[in-house]
């Protein structure tokens, strides 16, 4: 899976001292953006090319909390690639000991300029076919 | 299901003009907090009583985007009540036309002061038994 | 000044147990939006009419922290109205005892459709002239 | 000044397509945390040592908006060091052309374990004396 490191910030933490649960979805966004970049495009360019990837579903399982100033690795891969949708799988891993903190997935459709969902442009299709696969069981 | 209204703020919106997907989980938090309040307690008092309800899982399906300044209704109910966990179900509904924007669920354990998960205190157990039920199919 | 109540949410709190400092600017946004609504328009309609009010400056003084589940009152008023800019003043007050938690201001220009700053449309100008004044010393 | 790069994320952007104004304060937090790290300590360790640095004031001037996926440089330095407070100055600069997007400052006191503000521990005092200075005019 593609790996990208981020650091936990004060703004991310809640009163229990752990990262607030919605912020993992923000990390998922960073993971898929950086995976696209590693494949030679950017989500910005995909959007400029006329295709949006709105989220249809998001799932997350929380195993252990991340704490302030820790470094975590966002692992991202393609879990399922269908004609008109793609599911990304994610693992959030603590950098210093490899502990799995959370895993999950997001499902996206391909939305064209005219606001209709359908198949992605061929270039994007090929890119997603060539993307790292999500490990079995990484998604939810 | 318990109902609570919120308004979409500028800070909630992303570049597509829709509410950013992670912010629905923030709404889920508001929904369960307000449902507890409607039952005569508060999550603050539950915590002060020594019980945390950390999130083990979160799921959300997105049907239609909420837009700036719209009012949305957060509908919350208990979807499953087990000995050592509770799942809340949610529906996010646009106030002016009742359109379902999103639905989902969160699964929580009961974490005592000593950091061990287990059964909830009896008062909380009774309260959750008396809580509004989530409609079938509301959760994910 | 115009008053609008909000409740502190888990997502707003940081590890110290207080509302994270950037979230007060979110409250300022809510305050000015609700003040405009009380005057008979909405910021959404101002935008649709072709005028944006981007923020040029934001200032905040923090006196005492807000805590989880507290209700706070956002007090908003016009602190200065110039030909091509407006400054809103804010006071964030704890609801149950009236304690001043923070005060501040935001300065905005009027940005027309063509991306040029200038004078506001006359209707908006009149509305801002009729708006509640910020108490002396409320802004920063 | 100390320099640290971040990338603008979808979550940071508002409906105008620019970074939401409160998020610059989040960047300021990252800037001061990374400046402390570059000096050989971390804010986490300062806290663990019994000293909190709560924010007393925050100021920001917005010159030009940052857009999705751009890289910005957070420049941080000590603007004023008093017996019982420190002001950090910040400049937010677009990475690819050096354009100044925003500048500002935050004022902090030193809060000891017993909840009383006062002088910082000597080690922290020395560290702040040795820190990069904020350029004149960087703060607000």
Coordinates of C-alpha atoms in Angstrom, one line a residue:
Chain A
X1 CA 0.0 0.0 0.0
X2 CA 1.1 3.6 -0.5
X3 CA 2.5 5.1 2.7
X4 CA 2.4 8.8 3.8
X5 CA 3.4 10.1 7.2
X6 CA 1.6 12.8 9.1
X7 CA 2.0 14.2 12.7
X8 CA -0.8 14.5 15.2
X9 CA -1.5 18.2 16.0
X10 CA -3.1 19.8 19.0
X11 CA -6.1 20.7 16.9
X12 CA -6.7 17.0 16.2
X13 CA -7.0 15.9 19.8
X14 CA -10.1 15.8 22.0
X15 CA -10.6 16.0 25.7
X16 CA -9.7 12.3 26.2
X17 CA -6.3 13.1 24.8
X18 CA -6.9 11.1 21.6
X19 CA -7.4 12.1 18.0
X20 CA -11.0 13.0 17.5
X21 CA -12.7 10.2 15.5
X22 CA -13.8 12.4 12.5
X23 CA -10.2 13.4 11.9
X24 CA -9.3 9.9 10.7
X25 CA -11.5 10.7 7.6
X26 CA -9.4 13.7 7.0
X27 CA -6.3 11.4 7.1
X28 CA -8.1 9.1 4.6
X29 CA -8.4 12.1 2.3
X30 CA -4.7 12.9 2.6
X31 CA -3.9 9.2 1.9
X32 CA -5.9 9.0 -1.3
X33 CA -4.6 12.4 -2.5
X34 CA -1.0 11.4 -1.9
X35 CA -1.5 8.0 -3.5
X36 CA -2.8 9.7 -6.6
X37 CA 0.3 12.0 -6.5
X38 CA 2.6 9.0 -6.3
X39 CA 0.9 7.6 -9.5
X40 CA 1.7 10.8 -11.4
X41 CA -1.4 12.8 -11.2
X42 CA -3.2 14.9 -8.5
X43 CA -6.8 15.0 -7.4
X44 CA -6.7 18.7 -8.3
X45 CA -5.9 17.8 -11.9
X46 CA -8.5 15.1 -11.9
X47 CA -11.1 17.7 -10.9
X48 CA -9.8 20.2 -13.4
X49 CA -10.1 17.5 -16.0
X50 CA -13.8 17.4 -15.2
X51 CA -14.2 14.4 -12.9
X52 CA -15.1 14.7 -9.3
X53 CA -14.9 11.7 -6.9
X54 CA -17.5 12.4 -4.3
X55 CA -17.6 10.1 -1.3
X56 CA -20.6 7.7 -1.2
X57 CA -19.6 5.8 1.9
X58 CA -17.0 6.0 4.6
X59 CA -16.2 3.4 7.2
X60 CA -13.7 3.4 10.0
X61 CA -12.7 0.9 12.7
X62 CA -10.8 2.4 15.6
X63 CA -8.4 0.1 17.4
X64 CA -6.2 2.4 19.5
X65 CA -6.0 6.1 19.8
X66 CA -3.3 8.3 18.4
X67 CA -1.9 10.9 20.8
X68 CA -0.5 14.4 20.4
X69 CA 2.7 14.8 18.5
X70 CA 2.9 11.1 17.4
X71 CA 3.7 10.3 13.8
X72 CA 1.2 8.1 12.0
X73 CA 1.5 6.4 8.7
X74 CA -1.5 6.5 6.4
X75 CA -1.5 3.4 4.2
X76 CA -3.7 3.6 1.1
X77 CA -4.6 1.3 -1.7
X78 CA -7.4 0.5 -4.1
X79 CA -9.7 -2.1 -2.5
X80 CA -12.3 -2.5 -5.3
X81 CA -12.4 -1.0 -8.8
X82 CA -15.8 -1.2 -10.5
X83 CA -17.0 0.3 -13.7
X84 CA -18.5 3.3 -12.0
X85 CA -17.0 3.4 -8.6
X86 CA -13.8 2.8 -6.7
X87 CA -13.2 1.8 -3.1
X88 CA -10.0 2.9 -1.3
X89 CA -8.8 1.0 1.7
X90 CA -6.8 2.5 4.5
X91 CA -4.7 1.5 7.5
X92 CA -3.6 4.1 10.0
X93 CA -0.4 2.9 11.7
X94 CA 1.6 4.4 14.5
X95 CA 5.1 5.1 13.0
X96 CA 7.3 4.2 15.9
X97 CA 6.0 0.7 16.7
X98 CA 3.8 -0.2 13.7
X99 CA 0.7 -0.6 15.8
X100 CA -2.5 -0.5 13.8
X101 CA -4.6 2.4 15.1
X102 CA -7.5 2.3 12.6
X103 CA -8.5 0.9 9.3
X104 CA -11.3 1.7 6.9
X105 CA -12.5 2.5 3.5
X106 CA -14.2 5.1 1.3
X107 CA -16.4 4.4 -1.7
X108 CA -16.4 7.0 -4.5
X109 CA -18.3 7.4 -7.8
X110 CA -17.0 9.3 -10.8
X111 CA -19.0 12.4 -11.4
X112 CA -18.6 14.2 -14.8
X113 CA -19.0 17.8 -15.6
X114 CA -22.7 17.5 -16.4
X115 CA -23.3 16.1 -12.9
X116 CA -23.8 12.6 -14.0
X117 CA -22.1 9.6 -12.5
X118 CA -20.6 7.1 -14.8
X119 CA -17.3 5.5 -16.0
X120 CA -14.1 7.4 -15.3
X121 CA -12.0 8.9 -18.1
X122 CA -9.7 6.2 -19.5
X123 CA -6.5 7.8 -18.2
X124 CA -7.9 7.7 -14.6
X125 CA -9.2 4.2 -15.1
X126 CA -5.7 3.0 -16.1
X127 CA -4.1 4.8 -13.3
X128 CA -6.4 3.2 -10.7
X129 CA -5.8 -0.2 -12.3
X130 CA -2.1 0.4 -11.7
X131 CA -2.5 1.7 -8.2
X132 CA -1.3 -0.2 -5.1
X133 CA -3.9 -2.7 -3.9
X134 CA -5.3 -2.4 -0.4
X135 CA -4.3 -5.4 1.7
X136 CA -7.2 -7.9 2.2
X137 CA -8.9 -6.9 5.4
X138 CA -7.6 -3.4 5.4
X139 CA -10.9 -1.9 4.5
X140 CA -14.2 -2.1 6.4
Chain B
X1 CA -35.8 8.9 16.6
X2 CA -34.6 11.9 18.5
X3 CA -34.4 15.0 16.4
X4 CA -32.0 17.9 16.7
X5 CA -31.5 20.7 14.2
X6 CA -28.2 22.4 13.2
X7 CA -27.3 24.8 10.5
X8 CA -24.6 24.4 7.9
X9 CA -21.8 26.8 8.4
X10 CA -19.2 28.2 6.1
X11 CA -16.5 26.3 7.9
X12 CA -18.3 23.0 7.2
X13 CA -18.3 23.4 3.4
X14 CA -15.6 22.3 1.0
X15 CA -14.6 23.4 -2.5
X16 CA -17.4 21.5 -4.2
X17 CA -19.9 23.6 -2.2
X18 CA -21.0 20.7 -0.1
X19 CA -20.4 19.8 3.5
X20 CA -17.1 18.0 3.9
X21 CA -17.6 14.3 4.5
X22 CA -15.9 14.1 7.9
X23 CA -18.2 16.8 9.3
X24 CA -21.1 14.3 9.3
X25 CA -19.4 12.4 12.0
X26 CA -19.3 15.7 14.0
X27 CA -23.1 15.8 13.5
X28 CA -23.4 12.2 14.7
X29 CA -21.6 13.3 17.9
X30 CA -24.1 16.2 18.4
X31 CA -27.0 13.8 17.7
X32 CA -26.0 11.3 20.4
X33 CA -25.1 14.0 22.9
X34 CA -28.5 15.7 22.4
X35 CA -30.3 12.4 22.6
X36 CA -28.7 11.7 25.9
X37 CA -29.7 15.1 27.1
X38 CA -33.3 14.5 26.1
X39 CA -33.2 11.4 28.3
X40 CA -32.3 13.4 31.3
X41 CA -28.5 13.0 31.5
X42 CA -25.5 14.4 29.5
X43 CA -22.5 12.8 28.1
X44 CA -20.5 15.2 30.4
X45 CA -22.1 13.6 33.4
X46 CA -21.6 10.1 32.1
X47 CA -17.9 10.9 31.8
X48 CA -17.8 12.5 35.2
X49 CA -19.4 9.4 36.5
X50 CA -16.4 7.5 35.3
X51 CA -17.6 5.9 32.0
X52 CA -16.3 6.9 28.6
X53 CA -17.9 5.8 25.4
X54 CA -15.1 5.7 22.9
X55 CA -16.0 5.0 19.3
X56 CA -15.1 1.6 18.0
X57 CA -16.6 2.0 14.5
X58 CA -18.2 4.7 12.4
X59 CA -20.0 4.3 9.2
X60 CA -21.7 6.8 6.9
X61 CA -23.5 6.7 3.6
X62 CA -23.8 9.9 1.7
X63 CA -26.9 10.4 -0.5
X64 CA -27.0 14.1 -1.2
X65 CA -24.8 17.0 -0.1
X66 CA -25.8 19.6 2.4
X67 CA -25.2 23.2 1.3
X68 CA -24.2 26.4 3.1
X69 CA -26.8 27.8 5.4
X70 CA -29.3 24.9 5.1
X71 CA -30.8 23.5 8.2
X72 CA -30.4 19.8 8.7
X73 CA -32.1 17.5 11.2
X74 CA -29.9 15.0 13.0
X75 CA -32.1 12.0 13.9
X76 CA -30.6 9.6 16.4
X77 CA -31.6 6.4 18.0
X78 CA -30.2 3.2 19.6
X79 CA -29.7 0.7 16.9
X80 CA -28.3 -2.2 19.0
X81 CA -27.7 -2.5 22.7
X82 CA -25.4 -5.3 23.8
X83 CA -23.9 -6.2 27.2
X84 CA -20.7 -4.3 26.5
X85 CA -21.4 -2.0 23.6
X86 CA -24.1 0.2 22.0
X87 CA -24.6 1.2 18.4
X88 CA -26.3 4.4 17.6
X89 CA -28.0 4.9 14.3
X90 CA -28.4 8.3 12.6
X91 CA -30.2 9.9 9.7
X92 CA -29.3 13.4 8.4
X93 CA -32.3 15.0 6.8
X94 CA -32.6 18.3 5.1
X95 CA -35.1 20.3 7.1
X96 CA -37.1 22.1 4.4
X97 CA -38.0 19.1 2.3
X98 CA -37.2 16.0 4.4
X99 CA -34.7 14.7 1.9
X100 CA -32.3 12.1 3.4
X101 CA -28.8 13.4 3.0
X102 CA -26.9 10.7 4.9
X103 CA -27.3 7.9 7.3
X104 CA -24.9 5.9 9.4
X105 CA -24.0 4.5 12.8
X106 CA -21.3 4.5 15.5
X107 CA -20.4 1.6 17.7
X108 CA -19.2 2.4 21.2
X109 CA -17.9 0.4 24.2
X110 CA -18.2 1.4 27.8
X111 CA -14.8 2.2 29.3
X112 CA -14.5 2.4 33.0
X113 CA -12.1 4.5 35.1
X114 CA -9.5 1.8 35.2
X115 CA -9.4 1.8 31.5
X116 CA -11.2 -1.5 31.1
X117 CA -14.2 -2.1 28.8
X118 CA -17.2 -3.8 30.3
X119 CA -20.9 -3.4 31.1
X120 CA -22.2 0.1 31.6
X121 CA -23.4 1.4 35.0
X122 CA -27.0 0.3 35.7
X123 CA -28.4 3.8 35.4
X124 CA -26.8 4.3 31.9
X125 CA -28.0 0.8 30.9
X126 CA -31.6 1.7 31.8
X127 CA -31.4 5.0 30.1
X128 CA -30.2 3.4 26.8
X129 CA -33.0 0.8 27.1
X130 CA -35.5 3.6 27.3
X131 CA -33.9 5.6 24.4
X132 CA -35.6 6.0 21.0
X133 CA -34.8 3.2 18.7
X134 CA -33.1 3.8 15.4
X135 CA -35.4 3.0 12.4
X136 CA -34.6 -0.2 10.7
X137 CA -32.1 0.6 7.9
X138 CA -31.1 3.9 9.4
X139 CA -27.7 2.7 10.4
X140 CA -25.0 1.3 8.1
Chain C
X1 CA -25.1 43.6 20.3
X2 CA -26.8 40.7 18.6
X3 CA -26.8 37.5 20.7
X4 CA -26.7 33.9 19.5
X5 CA -26.1 30.8 21.6
X6 CA -24.1 27.7 20.8
X7 CA -23.0 24.7 22.7
X8 CA -19.4 23.5 23.1
X9 CA -19.0 20.1 21.4
X10 CA -16.4 17.4 21.9
X11 CA -14.9 18.1 18.5
X12 CA -14.2 21.7 19.7
X13 CA -12.1 20.7 22.7
X14 CA -8.4 20.1 22.9
X15 CA -6.2 18.1 25.2
X16 CA -6.2 20.8 27.9
X17 CA -10.0 20.4 28.1
X18 CA -10.6 23.8 26.6
X19 CA -12.0 24.9 23.3
X20 CA -9.2 25.0 20.7
X21 CA -8.2 28.6 20.0
X22 CA -9.0 28.6 16.3
X23 CA -12.6 27.5 17.0
X24 CA -13.4 31.0 18.3
X25 CA -13.0 32.3 14.8
X26 CA -15.6 29.7 13.7
X27 CA -17.9 31.2 16.4
X28 CA -17.2 34.7 15.0
X29 CA -18.4 33.4 11.6
X30 CA -21.6 32.1 13.2
X31 CA -22.1 35.4 15.0
X32 CA -21.9 37.6 11.9
X33 CA -24.0 35.2 9.9
X34 CA -26.8 35.2 12.5
X35 CA -26.6 39.0 13.0
X36 CA -27.1 39.4 9.2
X37 CA -30.1 37.0 9.5
X38 CA -31.6 39.0 12.3
X39 CA -31.4 42.1 10.0
X40 CA -33.5 40.3 7.4
X41 CA -30.9 39.0 5.0
X42 CA -28.4 36.1 5.0
X43 CA -24.8 35.9 4.0
X44 CA -25.9 33.3 1.4
X45 CA -28.1 35.9 -0.2
X46 CA -25.4 38.5 -0.1
X47 CA -23.1 36.1 -1.9
X48 CA -25.7 35.2 -4.4
X49 CA -26.2 38.9 -5.0
X50 CA -22.6 39.1 -6.1
X51 CA -20.8 40.4 -3.1
X52 CA -18.3 38.4 -1.1
X53 CA -17.0 39.6 2.3
X54 CA -13.6 38.0 2.6
X55 CA -11.7 38.4 5.9
X56 CA -8.8 40.8 5.8
X57 CA -7.9 40.6 9.5
X58 CA -9.0 38.5 12.5
X59 CA -8.1 39.3 16.1
X60 CA -9.0 37.4 19.3
X61 CA -8.2 37.9 23.0
X62 CA -8.7 34.8 25.1
X63 CA -9.7 35.4 28.8
X64 CA -11.0 32.2 30.0
X65 CA -11.5 28.8 28.3
X66 CA -14.9 27.3 27.4
X67 CA -15.4 23.7 28.4
X68 CA -17.3 20.8 27.0
X69 CA -21.0 21.1 26.9
X70 CA -21.1 24.6 28.2
X71 CA -23.4 27.1 26.4
X72 CA -21.8 30.2 25.2
X73 CA -23.3 33.4 23.8
X74 CA -21.8 35.0 20.7
X75 CA -22.4 38.7 20.8
X76 CA -21.8 40.5 17.5
X77 CA -22.0 44.1 16.3
X78 CA -20.6 46.4 13.8
X79 CA -17.5 48.1 15.2
X80 CA -16.5 50.2 12.2
X81 CA -18.2 50.9 8.9
X82 CA -16.0 52.4 6.2
X83 CA -16.7 53.1 2.6
X84 CA -15.0 49.9 1.5
X85 CA -14.7 47.7 4.6
X86 CA -16.6 46.7 7.7
X87 CA -15.2 45.6 11.1
X88 CA -17.4 43.3 13.2
X89 CA -16.7 43.1 17.0
X90 CA -17.5 40.0 19.0
X91 CA -17.8 39.0 22.7
X92 CA -17.9 35.3 23.6
X93 CA -19.7 35.0 27.0
X94 CA -20.4 32.0 29.1
X95 CA -24.2 31.7 29.2
X96 CA -24.7 30.6 32.8
X97 CA -22.7 33.3 34.6
X98 CA -22.0 35.9 31.9
X99 CA -18.3 35.5 32.2
X100 CA -16.4 37.0 29.2
X101 CA -14.4 34.2 27.7
X102 CA -13.0 36.0 24.6
X103 CA -13.4 39.1 22.5
X104 CA -12.2 40.0 19.1
X105 CA -12.9 41.4 15.7
X106 CA -12.8 40.6 12.0
X107 CA -12.2 43.1 9.2
X108 CA -13.8 42.5 5.8
X109 CA -13.8 44.1 2.4
X110 CA -16.6 44.0 -0.1
X111 CA -15.6 42.0 -3.2
X112 CA -17.7 42.2 -6.3
X113 CA -18.3 39.6 -9.0
X114 CA -15.5 40.9 -11.1
X115 CA -13.1 40.3 -8.2
X116 CA -12.7 43.9 -7.3
X117 CA -13.0 45.4 -3.9
X118 CA -15.1 48.5 -3.5
X119 CA -18.2 49.9 -1.9
X120 CA -21.0 47.5 -1.0
X121 CA -24.3 47.5 -2.7
X122 CA -26.6 50.1 -1.3
X123 CA -29.0 47.6 0.3
X124 CA -26.1 46.0 2.2
X125 CA -24.7 49.4 3.2
X126 CA -28.1 50.4 4.7
X127 CA -28.4 47.1 6.5
X128 CA -25.0 47.5 8.1
X129 CA -25.7 51.0 9.1
X130 CA -28.8 49.7 10.9
X131 CA -27.0 46.8 12.5
X132 CA -26.3 46.6 16.3
X133 CA -23.1 48.4 17.2
X134 CA -20.3 46.6 18.9
X135 CA -19.7 47.8 22.4
X136 CA -16.7 50.0 22.8
X137 CA -13.8 47.8 23.7
X138 CA -15.4 44.6 22.5
X139 CA -13.2 44.3 19.5
X140 CA -9.4 44.0 19.4
Chain D
X1 CA 12.6 32.5 10.8
X2 CA 12.0 28.8 11.1
X3 CA 10.4 27.3 8.0
X4 CA 8.0 24.3 7.8
X5 CA 6.0 23.3 4.7
X6 CA 2.5 22.0 4.7
X7 CA 0.1 21.2 1.9
X8 CA -3.5 22.6 1.6
X9 CA -6.0 19.8 2.0
X10 CA -9.6 19.5 0.8
X11 CA -10.8 19.8 4.4
X12 CA -9.1 23.2 4.7
X13 CA -11.0 24.8 1.9
X14 CA -14.2 26.7 2.0
X15 CA -16.9 27.4 -0.6
X16 CA -14.9 30.3 -2.1
X17 CA -12.2 27.8 -2.9
X18 CA -9.8 29.4 -0.4
X19 CA -8.5 28.1 2.9
X20 CA -11.0 28.9 5.6
X21 CA -9.7 31.7 7.7
X22 CA -9.6 29.9 11.1
X23 CA -7.3 27.3 9.6
X24 CA -4.4 29.7 9.5
X25 CA -4.4 29.6 13.3
X26 CA -4.0 25.8 13.0
X27 CA -0.9 26.5 10.8
X28 CA 0.4 28.9 13.4
X29 CA 0.2 26.0 15.9
X30 CA 2.1 23.8 13.6
X31 CA 4.7 26.5 13.1
X32 CA 5.5 27.0 16.7
X33 CA 5.5 23.3 17.4
X34 CA 8.0 22.7 14.7
X35 CA 10.1 25.6 15.7
X36 CA 10.4 24.2 19.2
X37 CA 11.3 20.8 17.7
X38 CA 14.0 22.4 15.7
X39 CA 15.4 23.8 18.9
X40 CA 15.7 20.4 20.5
X41 CA 12.5 20.1 22.5
X42 CA 8.9 19.5 21.8
X43 CA 5.7 21.2 23.0
X44 CA 4.7 17.7 24.3
X45 CA 7.8 17.6 26.5
X46 CA 7.2 21.2 27.7
X47 CA 3.7 20.2 28.8
X48 CA 5.0 17.0 30.4
X49 CA 7.5 19.1 32.3
X50 CA 4.6 21.0 33.8
X51 CA 4.3 24.1 31.7
X52 CA 1.4 25.0 29.5
X53 CA 1.5 27.8 26.9
X54 CA -2.1 28.8 26.5
X55 CA -2.9 31.4 23.9
X56 CA -3.8 34.9 25.2
X57 CA -4.1 36.6 21.9
X58 CA -4.1 35.6 18.2
X59 CA -3.9 38.0 15.3
X60 CA -3.9 37.3 11.6
X61 CA -3.8 39.5 8.4
X62 CA -4.9 37.8 5.2
X63 CA -3.4 39.0 2.0
X64 CA -4.1 36.3 -0.5
X65 CA -5.9 33.0 -0.3
X66 CA -4.2 29.7 -0.4
X67 CA -5.8 27.1 -2.7
X68 CA -6.3 23.4 -2.7
X69 CA -3.1 21.3 -3.0
X70 CA -0.8 24.3 -2.9
X71 CA 2.2 24.0 -0.7
X72 CA 2.7 26.8 1.9
X73 CA 5.6 27.6 4.1
X74 CA 4.9 28.5 7.7
X75 CA 7.6 30.8 8.9
X76 CA 7.8 31.2 12.7
X77 CA 10.0 33.2 15.1
X78 CA 9.9 34.8 18.5
X79 CA 8.6 38.3 18.1
X80 CA 8.7 39.4 21.8
X81 CA 10.0 37.6 24.9
X82 CA 8.9 39.0 28.2
X83 CA 9.3 37.7 31.8
X84 CA 6.0 36.0 31.8
X85 CA 4.9 35.8 28.2
X86 CA 6.1 35.2 24.7
X87 CA 4.8 36.4 21.3
X88 CA 5.5 34.3 18.2
X89 CA 5.3 35.9 14.8
X90 CA 4.3 34.1 11.7
X91 CA 4.4 34.5 7.9
X92 CA 2.5 32.1 5.7
X93 CA 4.1 32.1 2.3
X94 CA 3.1 30.2 -0.9
X95 CA 5.9 27.8 -1.7
X96 CA 6.2 28.1 -5.4
X97 CA 6.4 31.9 -5.8
X98 CA 7.2 33.2 -2.3
X99 CA 4.0 35.2 -2.2
X100 CA 3.0 36.3 1.3
X101 CA -0.5 34.9 2.0
X102 CA -0.9 35.9 5.6
X103 CA 1.0 37.0 8.7
X104 CA 0.2 37.2 12.3
X105 CA 1.1 36.5 15.9
X106 CA 0.1 34.6 19.0
X107 CA 0.8 35.7 22.6
X108 CA 1.2 33.0 25.2
X109 CA 1.7 33.0 29.0
X110 CA 3.5 30.3 30.9
X111 CA 1.1 28.3 33.1
X112 CA 2.6 26.1 35.8
X113 CA 1.2 22.9 37.2
X114 CA -0.7 24.7 40.0
X115 CA -2.5 26.8 37.4
X116 CA -0.6 30.0 38.0
X117 CA 1.0 32.1 35.3
X118 CA 4.6 33.1 35.8
X119 CA 8.1 32.9 34.5
X120 CA 9.0 29.9 32.4
X121 CA 11.4 27.2 33.6
X122 CA 15.0 28.3 32.9
X123 CA 15.6 25.7 30.2
X124 CA 12.6 26.9 28.3
X125 CA 13.6 30.5 28.8
X126 CA 17.1 29.8 27.3
X127 CA 15.6 28.0 24.4
X128 CA 13.3 30.8 23.6
X129 CA 16.2 33.3 23.8
X130 CA 18.1 31.2 21.3
X131 CA 15.1 30.8 18.9
X132 CA 14.9 32.5 15.5
X133 CA 13.6 36.0 15.7
X134 CA 10.4 37.0 13.8
X135 CA 11.2 39.5 11.1
X136 CA 10.1 43.0 12.0
X137 CA 6.6 43.5 10.7
X138 CA 5.9 39.8 10.5
X139 CA 3.5 39.8 13.4
X140 CA 0.3 41.8 13.8

